[in-house]
Short mmCIF file of C-alpha atoms in Angstrom, two decimals:
data_model
loop_
_atom_site.label_atom_id
_atom_site.label_comp_id
_atom_site.label_asym_id
_atom_site.label_seq_id
_atom_site.Cartn_x
_atom_site.Cartn_y
_atom_site.Cartn_z
CA MET A 1 68.77 -18.66 9.93
CA ARG A 2 70.27 -16.33 7.33
CA ILE A 3 73.76 -16.99 8.74
CA VAL A 4 73.15 -20.77 8.67
CA ARG A 5 71.98 -20.61 5.05
CA GLY A 6 75.09 -18.57 4.18
CA VAL A 7 77.36 -21.15 5.82
CA ARG A 8 75.61 -23.97 3.94
CA ARG A 9 75.96 -22.13 0.63
CA ALA A 10 79.65 -21.33 1.15
CA PRO A 11 81.05 -24.61 -0.28
CA GLN A 12 78.80 -24.31 -3.36
CA GLU A 13 79.84 -20.69 -3.85
CA ALA A 14 83.52 -21.65 -3.57
CA LEU A 15 83.10 -24.39 -6.18
CA ARG A 16 81.26 -21.98 -8.47
CA PHE A 17 84.10 -19.46 -8.08
CA LEU A 18 86.67 -22.14 -9.01
CA ARG A 19 84.75 -22.87 -12.21
CA VAL A 20 85.05 -19.26 -13.39
CA GLU A 21 87.52 -19.14 -16.26
CA THR A 22 89.71 -16.38 -14.87
CA THR A 23 90.09 -18.10 -11.49
CA GLY A 24 92.46 -20.83 -12.67
CA GLY A 25 94.80 -18.33 -14.31
CA ILE A 26 94.79 -16.06 -11.25
CA LEU A 27 95.52 -18.94 -8.86
CA LEU A 28 98.29 -20.15 -11.19
CA LEU A 29 99.91 -16.71 -11.01
CA ILE A 30 99.54 -16.66 -7.22
CA GLY A 31 101.23 -20.07 -7.00
CA ALA A 32 104.10 -18.90 -9.20
CA ALA A 33 104.46 -15.62 -7.28
CA LEU A 34 104.57 -17.45 -3.95
CA ALA A 35 107.23 -19.81 -5.35
CA LEU A 36 109.40 -16.86 -6.41
CA ILE A 37 108.95 -15.17 -3.03
CA VAL A 38 109.76 -18.29 -0.99
CA ALA A 39 112.74 -19.23 -3.21
CA ASN A 40 114.27 -15.79 -2.59
CA THR A 41 113.86 -15.64 1.20
CA PRO A 42 115.40 -17.53 4.14
CA LEU A 43 112.61 -20.10 3.59
CA SER A 44 114.33 -21.29 0.41
CA HIS A 45 116.04 -24.22 2.19
CA LEU A 46 112.71 -25.46 3.53
CA TYR A 47 111.16 -25.00 0.09
CA GLU A 48 113.88 -27.11 -1.56
CA GLU A 49 113.63 -29.74 1.16
CA ILE A 50 109.88 -30.12 0.68
CA ARG A 51 110.17 -30.05 -3.11
CA HIS A 52 112.63 -32.94 -3.09
CA THR A 53 110.92 -35.02 -0.40
CA TYR A 54 110.01 -38.46 -1.73
CA ILE A 55 106.57 -39.92 -1.09
CA GLY A 56 105.28 -43.38 -1.97
CA ILE A 57 105.88 -47.03 -1.19
CA ASP A 58 109.56 -47.62 -0.55
CA GLY A 59 111.10 -49.94 -3.11
CA VAL A 60 107.95 -49.99 -5.24
CA PHE A 61 106.80 -46.54 -6.25
CA MET A 62 108.47 -43.34 -5.04
CA LEU A 63 108.23 -39.81 -6.44
CA SER A 64 109.39 -36.45 -5.14
CA VAL A 65 106.74 -33.89 -4.23
CA GLN A 66 107.73 -31.90 -7.32
CA HIS A 67 107.25 -34.95 -9.56
CA TRP A 68 103.89 -35.80 -7.97
CA ALA A 69 102.76 -32.28 -8.87
CA ALA A 70 104.06 -32.54 -12.45
CA ASP A 71 103.14 -36.16 -13.21
CA PHE A 72 99.95 -36.73 -11.20
CA LEU A 73 98.26 -33.40 -10.49
CA LEU A 74 98.68 -32.11 -14.05
CA ALA A 75 96.83 -35.22 -15.30
CA PHE A 76 93.64 -33.67 -13.84
CA PHE A 77 94.32 -30.44 -15.71
CA PHE A 78 94.75 -32.36 -18.97
CA LEU A 79 91.63 -34.44 -18.26
CA VAL A 80 89.61 -31.20 -18.15
CA VAL A 81 91.34 -30.14 -21.39
CA GLY A 82 90.40 -33.43 -23.07
CA LEU A 83 86.78 -33.19 -21.92
CA GLU A 84 86.42 -29.64 -23.21
CA LEU A 85 88.03 -30.44 -26.54
CA LYS A 86 85.81 -33.51 -27.02
CA ARG A 87 82.72 -31.43 -26.33
CA GLU A 88 83.70 -28.77 -28.85
CA LEU A 89 84.59 -31.36 -31.51
CA VAL A 90 81.33 -33.31 -31.14
CA VAL A 91 78.63 -30.81 -30.19
CA GLY A 92 80.38 -27.42 -30.32
CA GLU A 93 81.74 -25.03 -32.89
CA LEU A 94 84.52 -27.38 -33.98
CA ARG A 95 82.15 -29.85 -35.64
CA ASP A 96 82.94 -27.88 -38.79
CA ILE A 97 86.23 -29.50 -39.87
CA LYS A 98 87.41 -26.47 -41.84
CA GLN A 99 86.80 -24.17 -38.88
CA ALA A 100 88.64 -26.63 -36.62
CA MET A 101 91.61 -26.90 -38.99
CA LEU A 102 92.42 -23.18 -38.85
CA PRO A 103 93.51 -23.16 -35.17
CA ILE A 104 95.13 -26.60 -35.55
CA ILE A 105 97.32 -25.40 -38.44
CA ALA A 106 97.98 -22.17 -36.52
CA ALA A 107 99.15 -24.37 -33.63
CA ALA A 108 101.53 -26.16 -36.00
CA GLY A 109 103.03 -22.78 -36.94
CA GLY A 110 103.17 -21.96 -33.23
CA ILE A 111 105.28 -25.08 -32.67
CA ILE A 112 107.63 -24.93 -35.67
CA VAL A 113 108.54 -21.23 -35.63
CA PRO A 114 109.26 -20.88 -31.86
CA ALA A 115 111.38 -24.05 -31.97
CA GLY A 116 113.31 -22.70 -34.96
CA ILE A 117 113.86 -19.26 -33.40
CA ALA A 118 114.98 -20.78 -30.08
CA LEU A 119 117.41 -23.09 -31.85
CA ALA A 120 118.80 -20.22 -33.97
CA VAL A 121 119.33 -17.90 -30.98
CA ALA A 122 120.98 -20.60 -28.84
CA TRP A 123 123.04 -22.15 -31.67
CA GLY A 124 126.54 -23.13 -30.59
CA GLU A 125 125.88 -22.81 -26.86
CA PRO A 126 125.87 -25.75 -24.41
CA GLY A 127 122.24 -26.86 -24.11
CA ALA A 128 121.21 -25.43 -27.49
CA ALA A 129 120.17 -28.86 -28.75
CA ASP A 130 117.82 -29.27 -25.75
CA VAL A 131 116.14 -25.85 -25.71
CA TRP A 132 113.96 -25.95 -28.83
CA PRO A 133 111.00 -27.91 -27.31
CA VAL A 134 110.66 -25.49 -24.36
CA PRO A 135 108.80 -22.60 -26.09
CA VAL A 136 106.38 -24.71 -28.16
CA ALA A 137 103.46 -24.91 -25.67
CA THR A 138 100.76 -22.44 -24.64
CA ASP A 139 99.44 -22.42 -21.08
CA ILE A 140 95.69 -22.85 -21.50
CA ALA A 141 94.59 -21.61 -18.06
CA PHE A 142 96.88 -18.58 -18.14
CA ALA A 143 95.99 -17.55 -21.72
CA LEU A 144 92.24 -18.08 -21.33
CA ALA A 145 92.19 -16.09 -18.09
CA ILE A 146 93.85 -13.10 -19.79
CA LEU A 147 91.51 -13.42 -22.77
CA ALA A 148 88.47 -13.43 -20.47
CA LEU A 149 89.72 -10.30 -18.69
CA CYS A 150 90.84 -8.28 -21.72
CA ALA A 151 88.57 -9.31 -24.59
CA LYS A 152 85.06 -8.93 -23.20
CA ASN A 153 83.75 -7.27 -26.37
CA LEU A 154 85.39 -9.68 -28.81
CA PRO A 155 83.53 -12.64 -30.35
CA SER A 156 83.15 -15.86 -28.33
CA SER A 157 84.60 -17.75 -31.29
CA LEU A 158 87.99 -16.18 -30.41
CA ARG A 159 87.96 -18.17 -27.16
CA ILE A 160 87.23 -21.39 -29.10
CA PHE A 161 90.07 -20.55 -31.48
CA LEU A 162 92.50 -20.03 -28.58
CA LEU A 163 91.26 -23.10 -26.70
CA THR A 164 91.68 -25.38 -29.72
CA LEU A 165 95.05 -23.90 -30.61
CA ALA A 166 96.36 -24.21 -27.05
CA ILE A 167 95.16 -27.79 -26.73
CA ALA A 168 96.67 -28.72 -30.10
CA ASP A 169 100.11 -27.32 -29.34
CA ASP A 170 100.04 -28.72 -25.79
CA LEU A 171 99.29 -32.13 -27.30
CA GLY A 172 102.18 -31.52 -29.70
CA ALA A 173 104.39 -30.70 -26.72
CA ILE A 174 103.23 -33.81 -24.86
CA ALA A 175 103.99 -35.87 -27.99
CA MET A 176 107.49 -34.37 -27.94
CA ILE A 177 107.83 -35.36 -24.29
CA ALA A 178 106.81 -38.91 -25.18
CA ALA A 179 109.21 -39.04 -28.14
CA LEU A 180 112.20 -37.22 -26.68
CA TYR A 181 112.17 -38.10 -22.98
CA SER A 182 110.55 -41.54 -22.92
CA LYS A 183 111.57 -45.10 -23.70
CA PRO A 184 108.13 -46.73 -23.95
CA GLN A 185 107.68 -50.16 -22.39
CA VAL A 186 105.33 -52.30 -24.47
CA LEU A 187 103.38 -54.23 -21.82
CA PRO A 188 102.24 -51.26 -19.67
CA LEU A 189 101.48 -49.36 -22.88
CA LEU A 190 99.20 -52.20 -23.99
CA ILE A 191 97.52 -52.14 -20.57
CA PHE A 192 96.88 -48.42 -21.00
CA VAL A 193 95.31 -48.99 -24.44
CA ALA A 194 93.13 -51.76 -22.99
CA VAL A 195 91.95 -49.49 -20.15
CA VAL A 196 91.01 -46.70 -22.59
CA ALA A 197 89.14 -49.25 -24.76
CA LEU A 198 87.27 -50.50 -21.68
CA TRP A 199 86.46 -46.86 -20.77
CA VAL A 200 84.95 -46.32 -24.25
CA PHE A 201 82.97 -49.58 -23.95
CA LEU A 202 81.54 -48.63 -20.54
CA GLN A 203 80.60 -45.20 -21.88
CA ALA A 204 78.81 -46.82 -24.82
CA LYS A 205 76.92 -49.10 -22.37
CA ARG A 206 75.89 -46.00 -20.37
CA VAL A 207 77.67 -47.09 -17.17
CA ARG A 208 77.95 -44.02 -14.94
CA SER A 209 79.32 -45.29 -11.60
CA LEU A 210 82.32 -43.28 -10.39
CA TRP A 211 83.47 -46.33 -8.41
CA ILE A 212 84.35 -47.94 -11.76
CA TYR A 213 85.85 -44.92 -13.54
CA ILE A 214 88.07 -43.66 -10.70
CA PRO A 215 90.02 -46.96 -10.39
CA LEU A 216 90.21 -47.21 -14.19
CA GLY A 217 91.63 -43.68 -14.40
CA LEU A 218 94.25 -44.49 -11.77
CA VAL A 219 95.21 -47.70 -13.60
CA ALA A 220 95.51 -45.76 -16.89
CA TRP A 221 97.75 -43.16 -15.22
CA PHE A 222 99.91 -45.79 -13.52
CA ALA A 223 100.22 -47.84 -16.74
CA LEU A 224 101.50 -44.82 -18.67
CA PHE A 225 103.87 -43.95 -15.86
CA GLU A 226 105.25 -47.51 -15.87
CA ALA A 227 105.44 -47.36 -19.68
CA ASP A 228 107.86 -44.43 -19.25
CA VAL A 229 105.48 -42.13 -21.15
CA HIS A 230 104.51 -38.88 -19.46
CA ALA A 231 101.43 -39.83 -17.46
CA THR A 232 99.54 -36.57 -18.10
CA ILE A 233 98.65 -38.03 -21.51
CA ALA A 234 96.27 -40.35 -19.65
CA GLY A 235 94.11 -37.34 -18.73
CA VAL A 236 93.76 -36.20 -22.34
CA ALA A 237 93.04 -39.73 -23.60
CA LEU A 238 90.33 -40.41 -21.02
CA GLY A 239 88.75 -37.01 -21.61
CA LEU A 240 88.53 -37.72 -25.35
CA ALA A 241 87.08 -41.17 -24.59
CA THR A 242 84.18 -39.76 -22.54
CA ARG A 243 80.68 -39.39 -24.00
CA VAL A 244 79.56 -35.81 -24.61
CA LYS A 245 76.12 -36.27 -26.19
CA ARG A 246 73.26 -36.23 -23.71
CA ASP A 247 70.73 -39.07 -23.84
CA LYS A 248 67.01 -38.43 -23.69
CA GLY A 249 66.07 -37.87 -20.06
CA GLU A 250 69.65 -37.16 -18.96
CA HIS A 251 70.21 -33.90 -17.09
CA GLU A 252 73.77 -33.67 -18.43
CA SER A 253 76.23 -35.79 -20.37
CA PRO A 254 79.02 -37.70 -18.57
CA ALA A 255 81.63 -35.30 -20.01
CA VAL A 256 79.83 -32.22 -18.67
CA ALA A 257 79.26 -33.90 -15.28
CA ALA A 258 82.92 -34.92 -15.03
CA GLU A 259 84.19 -31.48 -16.03
CA HIS A 260 81.83 -29.89 -13.50
CA LYS A 261 83.31 -32.03 -10.71
CA ILE A 262 87.00 -31.97 -11.70
CA GLN A 263 87.42 -28.32 -12.80
CA PRO A 264 87.42 -26.87 -9.23
CA PHE A 265 90.12 -29.33 -8.14
CA SER A 266 92.19 -28.69 -11.27
CA ALA A 267 91.94 -24.89 -11.11
CA GLY A 268 91.98 -24.53 -7.34
CA PHE A 269 94.64 -27.06 -6.38
CA ALA A 270 96.38 -29.06 -9.13
CA VAL A 271 97.65 -26.22 -11.35
CA PRO A 272 98.59 -23.76 -8.54
CA VAL A 273 100.47 -26.50 -6.65
CA PHE A 274 102.38 -27.44 -9.81
CA ALA A 275 103.22 -23.77 -10.38
CA PHE A 276 104.38 -23.41 -6.77
CA PHE A 277 106.77 -26.36 -6.95
CA SER A 278 108.08 -25.59 -10.46
CA ALA A 279 108.47 -21.80 -10.62
CA GLY A 280 110.74 -21.30 -7.62
CA VAL A 281 113.94 -19.86 -9.10
CA VAL A 282 116.44 -17.57 -7.40
CA LEU A 283 116.32 -13.97 -8.68
CA ASN A 284 119.25 -11.86 -7.48
CA GLY A 285 121.88 -9.71 -9.13
CA GLU A 286 124.10 -12.67 -9.91
CA SER A 287 121.35 -14.85 -11.37
CA LEU A 288 119.83 -12.00 -13.40
CA SER A 289 123.26 -11.12 -14.77
CA ALA A 290 123.78 -14.77 -15.74
CA PHE A 291 120.33 -14.85 -17.35
CA ALA A 292 121.00 -11.69 -19.39
CA THR A 293 124.12 -13.24 -20.91
CA ASP A 294 122.84 -16.80 -21.35
CA ARG A 295 121.77 -17.31 -24.98
CA VAL A 296 119.93 -20.54 -24.16
CA ALA A 297 117.68 -18.75 -21.64
CA LEU A 298 117.22 -15.77 -23.98
CA ALA A 299 116.33 -18.21 -26.77
CA VAL A 300 113.30 -19.27 -24.72
CA VAL A 301 112.18 -15.63 -24.36
CA ALA A 302 112.56 -15.08 -28.11
CA GLY A 303 110.81 -18.34 -28.92
CA LEU A 304 107.82 -17.59 -26.69
CA PHE A 305 107.33 -13.92 -27.53
CA LEU A 306 108.45 -13.61 -31.16
CA GLY A 307 108.11 -17.23 -32.24
CA LYS A 308 104.54 -17.71 -31.06
CA ALA A 309 103.33 -14.36 -32.41
CA ILE A 310 104.86 -14.99 -35.84
CA GLY A 311 104.18 -18.73 -36.05
CA VAL A 312 100.53 -18.67 -35.00
CA THR A 313 99.68 -15.72 -37.23
CA LEU A 314 101.45 -17.21 -40.27
CA GLY A 315 99.93 -20.63 -39.65
CA ALA A 316 96.40 -19.24 -39.43
CA PHE A 317 96.90 -17.05 -42.51
CA ALA A 318 98.35 -19.94 -44.55
CA ALA A 319 95.40 -22.18 -43.59
CA TYR A 320 92.96 -19.44 -44.64
CA LYS A 321 94.82 -18.47 -47.82
CA PHE A 322 95.17 -22.02 -49.15
CA GLY A 323 91.66 -23.05 -48.18
CA TRP A 324 92.72 -25.61 -45.58
CA GLY A 325 90.70 -23.93 -42.85
CA ARG A 326 87.95 -21.35 -42.46
CA LEU A 327 87.96 -18.24 -40.28
CA ALA A 328 84.83 -17.84 -38.16
CA PRO A 329 82.62 -15.13 -39.75
CA ASP A 330 82.77 -12.84 -36.71
CA LEU A 331 86.59 -13.02 -36.32
CA LYS A 332 89.00 -10.45 -37.75
CA TRP A 333 92.73 -10.74 -38.32
CA PRO A 334 93.63 -8.22 -35.58
CA ASP A 335 91.82 -10.56 -33.15
CA ILE A 336 93.97 -13.47 -34.35
CA ALA A 337 97.16 -11.39 -34.06
CA GLY A 338 96.34 -10.46 -30.44
CA VAL A 339 95.73 -14.08 -29.52
CA ALA A 340 98.93 -15.11 -31.34
CA ILE A 341 100.94 -12.86 -29.00
CA LEU A 342 99.03 -14.24 -26.01
CA CYS A 343 100.04 -17.77 -27.03
CA GLY A 344 103.55 -16.93 -25.83
CA CYS A 345 102.31 -17.61 -22.28
CA GLY A 346 104.10 -20.95 -22.17
CA PHE A 347 104.19 -21.41 -18.42
CA THR A 348 102.87 -24.85 -17.30
CA VAL A 349 104.03 -27.23 -20.05
CA SER A 350 107.13 -25.14 -20.81
CA LEU A 351 108.25 -25.49 -17.17
CA LEU A 352 107.50 -29.19 -17.37
CA ILE A 353 109.65 -29.64 -20.50
CA THR A 354 112.43 -27.56 -18.92
CA GLU A 355 112.61 -29.95 -15.98
CA LEU A 356 112.79 -32.92 -18.34
CA ALA A 357 115.26 -31.43 -20.84
CA PHE A 358 117.84 -29.87 -18.50
CA THR A 359 119.40 -32.01 -15.80
CA ASP A 360 121.93 -29.34 -14.77
CA LEU A 361 120.02 -27.46 -12.06
CA ALA A 362 121.84 -24.14 -12.62
CA GLN A 363 120.98 -24.11 -16.32
CA GLN A 364 117.49 -25.39 -15.56
CA ASP A 365 116.88 -22.36 -13.32
CA LEU A 366 118.12 -19.99 -16.05
CA VAL A 367 115.81 -21.58 -18.62
CA LYS A 368 112.91 -21.43 -16.15
CA THR A 369 113.62 -17.72 -15.73
CA GLY A 370 113.40 -17.45 -19.52
CA VAL A 371 110.01 -19.20 -19.44
CA LEU A 372 108.74 -16.80 -16.77
CA ALA A 373 110.09 -13.74 -18.60
CA GLY A 374 108.81 -14.79 -22.03
CA SER A 375 105.40 -15.67 -20.62
CA ALA A 376 105.16 -12.37 -18.73
CA ILE A 377 106.12 -10.27 -21.78
CA SER A 378 103.66 -12.18 -23.99
CA ALA A 379 100.90 -11.80 -21.39
CA LEU A 380 101.42 -8.04 -20.98
CA VAL A 381 101.73 -7.24 -24.70
CA GLY A 382 98.93 -9.63 -25.67
CA ALA A 383 96.65 -8.16 -23.01
CA ALA A 384 97.39 -4.63 -24.24
CA VAL A 385 96.64 -5.53 -27.88
CA LEU A 386 93.43 -7.39 -27.05
CA SER A 387 92.23 -4.64 -24.68
CA ARG A 388 92.73 -2.02 -27.37
CA ARG A 389 90.96 -4.20 -29.92
CA SER A 390 88.08 -4.79 -27.47
CA ARG A 391 87.67 -1.03 -26.90
CA THR A 392 87.62 -0.45 -30.67
CA VAL A 393 84.87 -3.05 -31.15
CA ARG A 394 82.83 -1.53 -28.32
CA ARG A 395 83.21 1.97 -29.74
CA VAL A 396 82.16 0.85 -33.24
CA ALA A 397 79.16 -1.02 -31.82
CA ALA A 398 78.08 2.08 -29.87
CA GLN A 399 78.13 4.16 -33.04
CA VAL A 400 75.88 1.78 -35.01
#
């Protein structure tokens, strides 16, 4: 009987594990590591063949496996992001507009400065005009996982700061994708707006049936795809359109229920699969030598590591100094500086922008290597700074 009960509990335990914050980041790293291993072994030809296999309805709607991962699976990741942001804005710590503005302005600094540094480093090189959007985004799953592991004694408001900042600059990056790599078609865009409006209406009328929302979500995604706007935006929009306040007698709000159901799929499948099909670059003596002398690829490293650390810190300080935003009472500036370094983990959206910005596959691989290197350096240094800060806080608390 004990064995039977254990077997019955196994699926629930697996889902609970996938909802743990560090799990998504760990699985993302595993997906990226597997991609690098496979791309540098005799299996590389099979890997490339699968990555560029087209799936869909011939003559109507066809995407490669790599594009399905980037365009469709990442929409689930951004849906979870939208749900979490809506909850924090309506019922969480970000109801205070001044407290919300601090990470948003910090995100603006974390977009402008990395873009400027990347452009300056790559200036005059082929591809320099395309590189500046690559280091502007922060990988939410990756950064939050490191924060959860290394900052256990730091205030919970630091997580909210990082979450808001990462969402804001990812939305900025998605806006860049829409502006730079899209030619919006009006009719499907209007259909998308109508679907979101209907979603809001159904939420207001307290309609809860998944058999209505699932088809609507698919229509919203398809409409944006046909509008030539990156379809992951559909996930954010629908998340923000979902009700987060619980009615009397409700066990949980629709936003919490949706996040509870979607998070395991996003963390356990969508993000790792995207990482697997996007991070596979060849790393040998020749490619590493080319990377070390390629100023466009090195511009990405500089933008992620230096640009994010400087831009986020300056943005947050300017917001605080000029009264545009308020620092949470339990946060200190060393905490913000540690998170600013961690924001250089650009990974998911940076890889996505690389694939859109660089059509030359050789240069695309070099820039992807820059994304991986910049993200790794930022993760290691950020983790070291936050771990030291966490130990200091614990030591001070023990002395009180």
